[in-house]
Amino acid sequence: MTAVRVVSVVVADDHQVVRTGFAALLDSQPDFTVVGTARDGTEAVRVTGELRPDVVLMDVRMPGMDGIEATRLLVAESEVDGPRVLILTTFDLDEYVYDALRAGASGFLLKDVTAERLFDAVRVVAAGEALLAPTVTRRLISEFARLRPSQGVPPELSALTPRETEVLRLIAEGLSNPEIAGRLSVTEETVKTHVSRVLNKLGLRDRTQAVVTAYESGLVVPKASR
């Protein structure tokens, strides 16, 4: 019988009711264990450094150090093998969330998320997957990338092969691996290989950062809002 992997989680939010509520929900599942909580970004960084959780559920707006700076510090300290950060927000089209994704968060959840959606999101992120809620996340990235000047094409993009560049564009469109495989008429395993090479060559943690890079470099042009 295969043992169930237990995902360790830290919940960071300055509101006690929200913090304890999410912690209680997660602890109700046999494959989750909440190892710690934090009231602000500074405490989140400290607790995460001590407890090494798999996932950090991080409120984006907190007094003192906010979730953006805390995410940036956690990603900088841990590189690829560190905890995945899930941002908690009240509004999906939120510039704070966009900045958190740029800082290295793997996705975001609205605070009125259902319990099942919360559980699914934590499991997906813990498994090293992203993009969460691809249509919403892509809309957020597209909107704020459109409002900000292009950062220019990173030199690393020139290291991608034409096929890898095409795969990056399709990731930015929000396509899953099976969908990309269908579009390119290749196997899903081949797509996984291309995605892995794209992330490695660009020094990215996951698909969320790939989408941000694709938009900010100008490789994918955001559509104008209607």
Tab-separated table of C-alpha atoms in Angstrom:
chain	number	residue	atom	x	y	z
A	1	MET	CA	0.000	0.000	0.000
A	2	THR	CA	1.411	3.372	-1.072
A	3	ALA	CA	1.979	5.800	1.779
A	4	VAL	CA	0.174	9.143	1.453
A	5	ARG	CA	2.516	12.092	1.271
A	6	VAL	CA	1.709	14.605	3.996
A	7	VAL	CA	2.132	18.216	2.880
A	8	SER	CA	3.379	20.608	5.556
A	9	VAL	CA	1.932	24.119	5.503
A	10	VAL	CA	2.533	27.495	7.152
A	11	VAL	CA	-0.371	29.976	7.164
A	12	ALA	CA	0.513	33.696	7.264
A	13	ASP	CA	-2.233	36.298	7.736
A	14	ASP	CA	-2.534	39.285	10.056
A	15	HIS	CA	-6.187	38.519	10.852
A	16	GLN	CA	-6.453	35.828	13.510
A	17	VAL	CA	-9.856	34.585	12.335
A	18	VAL	CA	-8.594	34.112	8.780
A	19	ARG	CA	-5.348	32.556	9.963
A	20	THR	CA	-6.942	30.062	12.331
A	21	GLY	CA	-9.776	29.347	9.892
A	22	PHE	CA	-7.483	28.334	7.041
A	23	ALA	CA	-5.263	26.381	9.423
A	24	ALA	CA	-8.251	24.437	10.788
A	25	LEU	CA	-9.525	23.681	7.288
A	26	LEU	CA	-6.155	22.361	6.137
A	27	ASP	CA	-5.652	20.304	9.301
A	28	SER	CA	-8.973	18.577	8.619
A	29	GLN	CA	-7.366	16.742	5.707
A	30	PRO	CA	-5.251	13.617	6.303
A	31	ASP	CA	-2.624	14.668	3.748
A	32	PHE	CA	-2.027	18.146	5.249
A	33	THR	CA	-0.388	19.262	8.469
A	34	VAL	CA	-0.174	22.909	9.495
A	35	VAL	CA	3.229	23.181	11.166
A	36	GLY	CA	3.045	26.875	11.985
A	37	THR	CA	1.311	30.232	11.548
A	38	ALA	CA	2.506	33.820	11.231
A	39	ARG	CA	0.982	37.252	11.791
A	40	ASP	CA	3.098	39.198	9.298
A	41	GLY	CA	5.756	38.824	6.644
A	42	THR	CA	8.693	38.998	9.030
A	43	GLU	CA	7.272	36.210	11.165
A	44	ALA	CA	6.405	34.214	8.026
A	45	VAL	CA	10.018	34.309	6.841
A	46	ARG	CA	11.318	33.320	10.284
A	47	VAL	CA	8.799	30.502	10.832
A	48	THR	CA	9.316	29.158	7.318
A	49	GLY	CA	13.070	29.170	7.759
A	50	GLU	CA	12.733	27.205	11.013
A	51	LEU	CA	10.045	24.720	9.965
A	52	ARG	CA	10.768	24.248	6.233
A	53	PRO	CA	7.166	23.670	5.098
A	54	ASP	CA	6.235	22.490	1.621
A	55	VAL	CA	3.734	25.314	1.093
A	56	VAL	CA	3.235	28.787	2.569
A	57	LEU	CA	-0.263	30.272	2.399
A	58	MET	CA	0.613	33.987	2.388
A	59	ASP	CA	-1.663	36.997	2.774
A	60	VAL	CA	-0.528	39.631	0.290
A	61	ARG	CA	-1.292	42.658	2.464
A	62	MET	CA	0.057	42.634	6.015
A	63	PRO	CA	1.465	45.355	8.291
A	64	GLY	CA	5.225	45.731	8.393
A	65	MET	CA	6.681	43.329	5.869
A	66	ASP	CA	3.953	42.426	3.390
A	67	GLY	CA	3.472	39.170	1.526
A	68	ILE	CA	5.325	40.420	-1.557
A	69	GLU	CA	8.596	41.101	0.243
A	70	ALA	CA	8.237	37.929	2.317
A	71	THR	CA	7.759	35.899	-0.873
A	72	ARG	CA	10.773	37.556	-2.486
A	73	LEU	CA	12.955	36.697	0.523
A	74	LEU	CA	11.745	33.093	0.708
A	75	VAL	CA	12.339	32.515	-3.005
A	76	ALA	CA	15.773	34.165	-2.890
A	77	GLU	CA	16.827	32.061	0.083
A	78	SER	CA	15.518	28.735	-1.157
A	79	GLU	CA	15.987	28.857	-4.942
A	80	VAL	CA	14.269	25.875	-6.611
A	81	ASP	CA	13.914	23.505	-3.647
A	82	GLY	CA	12.200	25.868	-1.230
A	83	PRO	CA	8.540	26.110	-0.220
A	84	ARG	CA	5.892	27.057	-2.755
A	85	VAL	CA	4.030	30.249	-1.943
A	86	LEU	CA	0.286	30.613	-2.451
A	87	ILE	CA	-0.895	34.195	-2.155
A	88	LEU	CA	-4.187	35.035	-0.425
A	89	THR	CA	-6.050	38.067	-1.731
A	90	THR	CA	-9.468	39.699	-1.634
A	91	PHE	CA	-9.530	40.821	-5.282
A	92	ASP	CA	-8.175	38.900	-8.278
A	93	LEU	CA	-7.171	41.957	-10.350
A	94	ASP	CA	-4.812	43.251	-7.680
A	95	GLU	CA	-1.449	44.827	-8.480
A	96	TYR	CA	-0.111	43.483	-5.185
A	97	VAL	CA	-0.825	39.951	-6.387
A	98	TYR	CA	0.881	40.652	-9.698
A	99	ASP	CA	3.980	41.822	-7.843
A	100	ALA	CA	3.849	38.708	-5.651
A	101	LEU	CA	3.765	36.490	-8.745
A	102	ARG	CA	6.741	38.397	-10.129
A	103	ALA	CA	8.500	37.866	-6.792
A	104	GLY	CA	8.130	34.095	-7.126
A	105	ALA	CA	4.711	33.061	-5.824
A	106	SER	CA	3.321	29.982	-7.562
A	107	GLY	CA	-0.249	31.260	-7.694
A	108	PHE	CA	-2.979	32.929	-5.717
A	109	LEU	CA	-6.338	32.236	-4.116
A	110	LEU	CA	-9.209	34.529	-3.266
A	111	LYS	CA	-10.005	34.584	0.441
A	112	ASP	CA	-13.565	33.433	-0.231
A	113	VAL	CA	-12.230	30.250	-1.855
A	114	THR	CA	-14.182	27.067	-1.201
A	115	ALA	CA	-12.613	24.429	1.004
A	116	GLU	CA	-12.266	21.979	-1.893
A	117	ARG	CA	-10.597	24.597	-4.093
A	118	LEU	CA	-8.191	25.401	-1.270
A	119	PHE	CA	-7.290	21.729	-0.835
A	120	ASP	CA	-6.818	21.220	-4.576
A	121	ALA	CA	-4.641	24.316	-4.873
A	122	VAL	CA	-2.324	23.322	-2.050
A	123	ARG	CA	-1.959	19.809	-3.485
A	124	VAL	CA	-1.201	21.135	-6.973
A	125	VAL	CA	1.413	23.589	-5.731
A	126	ALA	CA	3.002	21.059	-3.357
A	127	ALA	CA	3.441	18.720	-6.325
A	128	GLY	CA	5.466	21.422	-8.053
A	129	GLU	CA	2.736	22.279	-10.526
A	130	ALA	CA	1.289	25.606	-11.636
A	131	LEU	CA	-0.557	27.543	-13.092
A	132	LEU	CA	-3.415	27.849	-10.641
A	133	ALA	CA	-6.702	29.077	-12.114
A	134	PRO	CA	-4.953	29.671	-15.459
A	135	THR	CA	-7.595	31.945	-16.991
A	136	VAL	CA	-7.731	34.237	-13.950
A	137	THR	CA	-3.980	34.256	-13.390
A	138	ARG	CA	-3.274	34.895	-17.069
A	139	ARG	CA	-5.825	37.741	-17.090
A	140	LEU	CA	-4.136	39.305	-14.060
A	141	ILE	CA	-0.645	39.034	-15.564
A	142	SER	CA	-1.827	40.250	-18.957
A	143	GLU	CA	-3.614	43.267	-17.495
A	144	PHE	CA	-0.722	44.569	-15.432
A	145	ALA	CA	1.929	43.693	-18.016
A	146	ARG	CA	-0.101	45.794	-20.478
A	147	LEU	CA	-0.061	48.766	-18.110
A	148	ARG	CA	3.666	48.574	-17.462
A	149	PRO	CA	6.471	49.091	-19.991
A	150	SER	CA	8.164	45.949	-21.304
A	151	GLN	CA	11.212	44.888	-19.315
A	152	GLY	CA	12.944	43.921	-22.559
A	153	VAL	CA	13.829	40.488	-23.837
A	154	PRO	CA	15.976	38.619	-21.286
A	155	PRO	CA	19.198	37.327	-22.872
A	156	GLU	CA	18.280	33.866	-21.610
A	157	LEU	CA	15.427	33.705	-24.153
A	158	SER	CA	17.990	33.485	-26.947
A	159	ALA	CA	19.099	30.156	-25.449
A	160	LEU	CA	15.693	28.632	-26.206
A	161	THR	CA	15.220	26.591	-29.357
A	162	PRO	CA	12.377	27.596	-31.709
A	163	ARG	CA	10.261	24.731	-30.378
A	164	GLU	CA	10.976	25.703	-26.744
A	165	THR	CA	10.013	29.303	-27.547
A	166	GLU	CA	6.770	28.028	-29.058
A	167	VAL	CA	6.096	25.961	-25.935
A	168	LEU	CA	6.702	29.053	-23.764
A	169	ARG	CA	4.141	30.990	-25.808
A	170	LEU	CA	1.592	28.219	-25.362
A	171	ILE	CA	2.272	28.082	-21.602
A	172	ALA	CA	1.583	31.828	-21.524
A	173	GLU	CA	-1.729	31.180	-23.283
A	174	GLY	CA	-2.666	29.006	-20.309
A	175	LEU	CA	-2.515	25.664	-22.113
A	176	SER	CA	-1.895	22.491	-20.101
A	177	ASN	CA	0.676	19.901	-21.158
A	178	PRO	CA	-1.959	17.674	-22.840
A	179	GLU	CA	-3.326	20.713	-24.695
A	180	ILE	CA	0.147	21.747	-25.840
A	181	ALA	CA	0.796	18.179	-26.979
A	182	GLY	CA	-2.381	18.276	-29.035
A	183	ARG	CA	-1.544	21.659	-30.538
A	184	LEU	CA	1.969	20.583	-31.539
A	185	SER	CA	1.085	16.971	-32.437
A	186	VAL	CA	3.685	15.536	-30.066
A	187	THR	CA	3.491	13.307	-27.001
A	188	GLU	CA	2.785	14.701	-23.538
A	189	GLU	CA	6.150	13.345	-22.403
A	190	THR	CA	7.862	15.421	-25.104
A	191	VAL	CA	6.024	18.514	-23.876
A	192	LYS	CA	7.108	17.820	-20.293
A	193	THR	CA	10.709	17.663	-21.505
A	194	HIS	CA	10.364	20.978	-23.352
A	195	VAL	CA	8.724	22.660	-20.356
A	196	SER	CA	11.472	21.417	-18.041
A	197	ARG	CA	14.149	22.749	-20.398
A	198	VAL	CA	12.421	26.121	-20.688
A	199	LEU	CA	12.251	26.503	-16.900
A	200	ASN	CA	15.857	25.384	-16.447
A	201	LYS	CA	17.255	27.651	-19.164
A	202	LEU	CA	15.363	30.681	-17.859
A	203	GLY	CA	16.073	29.895	-14.201
A	204	LEU	CA	12.357	29.792	-13.340
A	205	ARG	CA	10.609	27.875	-10.551
A	206	ASP	CA	7.381	27.004	-12.333
A	207	ARG	CA	4.876	27.820	-15.060
A	208	THR	CA	3.602	30.926	-13.291
A	209	GLN	CA	7.011	32.578	-13.581
A	210	ALA	CA	7.171	31.410	-17.204
A	211	VAL	CA	3.929	33.269	-17.951
A	212	VAL	CA	5.192	36.433	-16.245
A	213	THR	CA	8.440	36.248	-18.240
A	214	ALA	CA	6.620	35.683	-21.529
A	215	TYR	CA	4.465	38.768	-21.031
A	216	GLU	CA	7.091	41.071	-19.542
A	217	SER	CA	9.652	40.244	-22.238
A	218	GLY	CA	7.182	41.071	-24.986
A	219	LEU	CA	7.250	37.511	-26.314
A	220	VAL	CA	3.489	37.498	-25.731
A	221	VAL	CA	1.646	40.780	-26.229
A	222	PRO	CA	-1.189	41.440	-23.758
A	223	LYS	CA	-4.552	41.991	-25.376
A	224	ALA	CA	-6.168	45.358	-24.843
A	225	SER	CA	-8.973	45.413	-22.307
A	226	ARG	CA	-12.463	45.636	-23.753
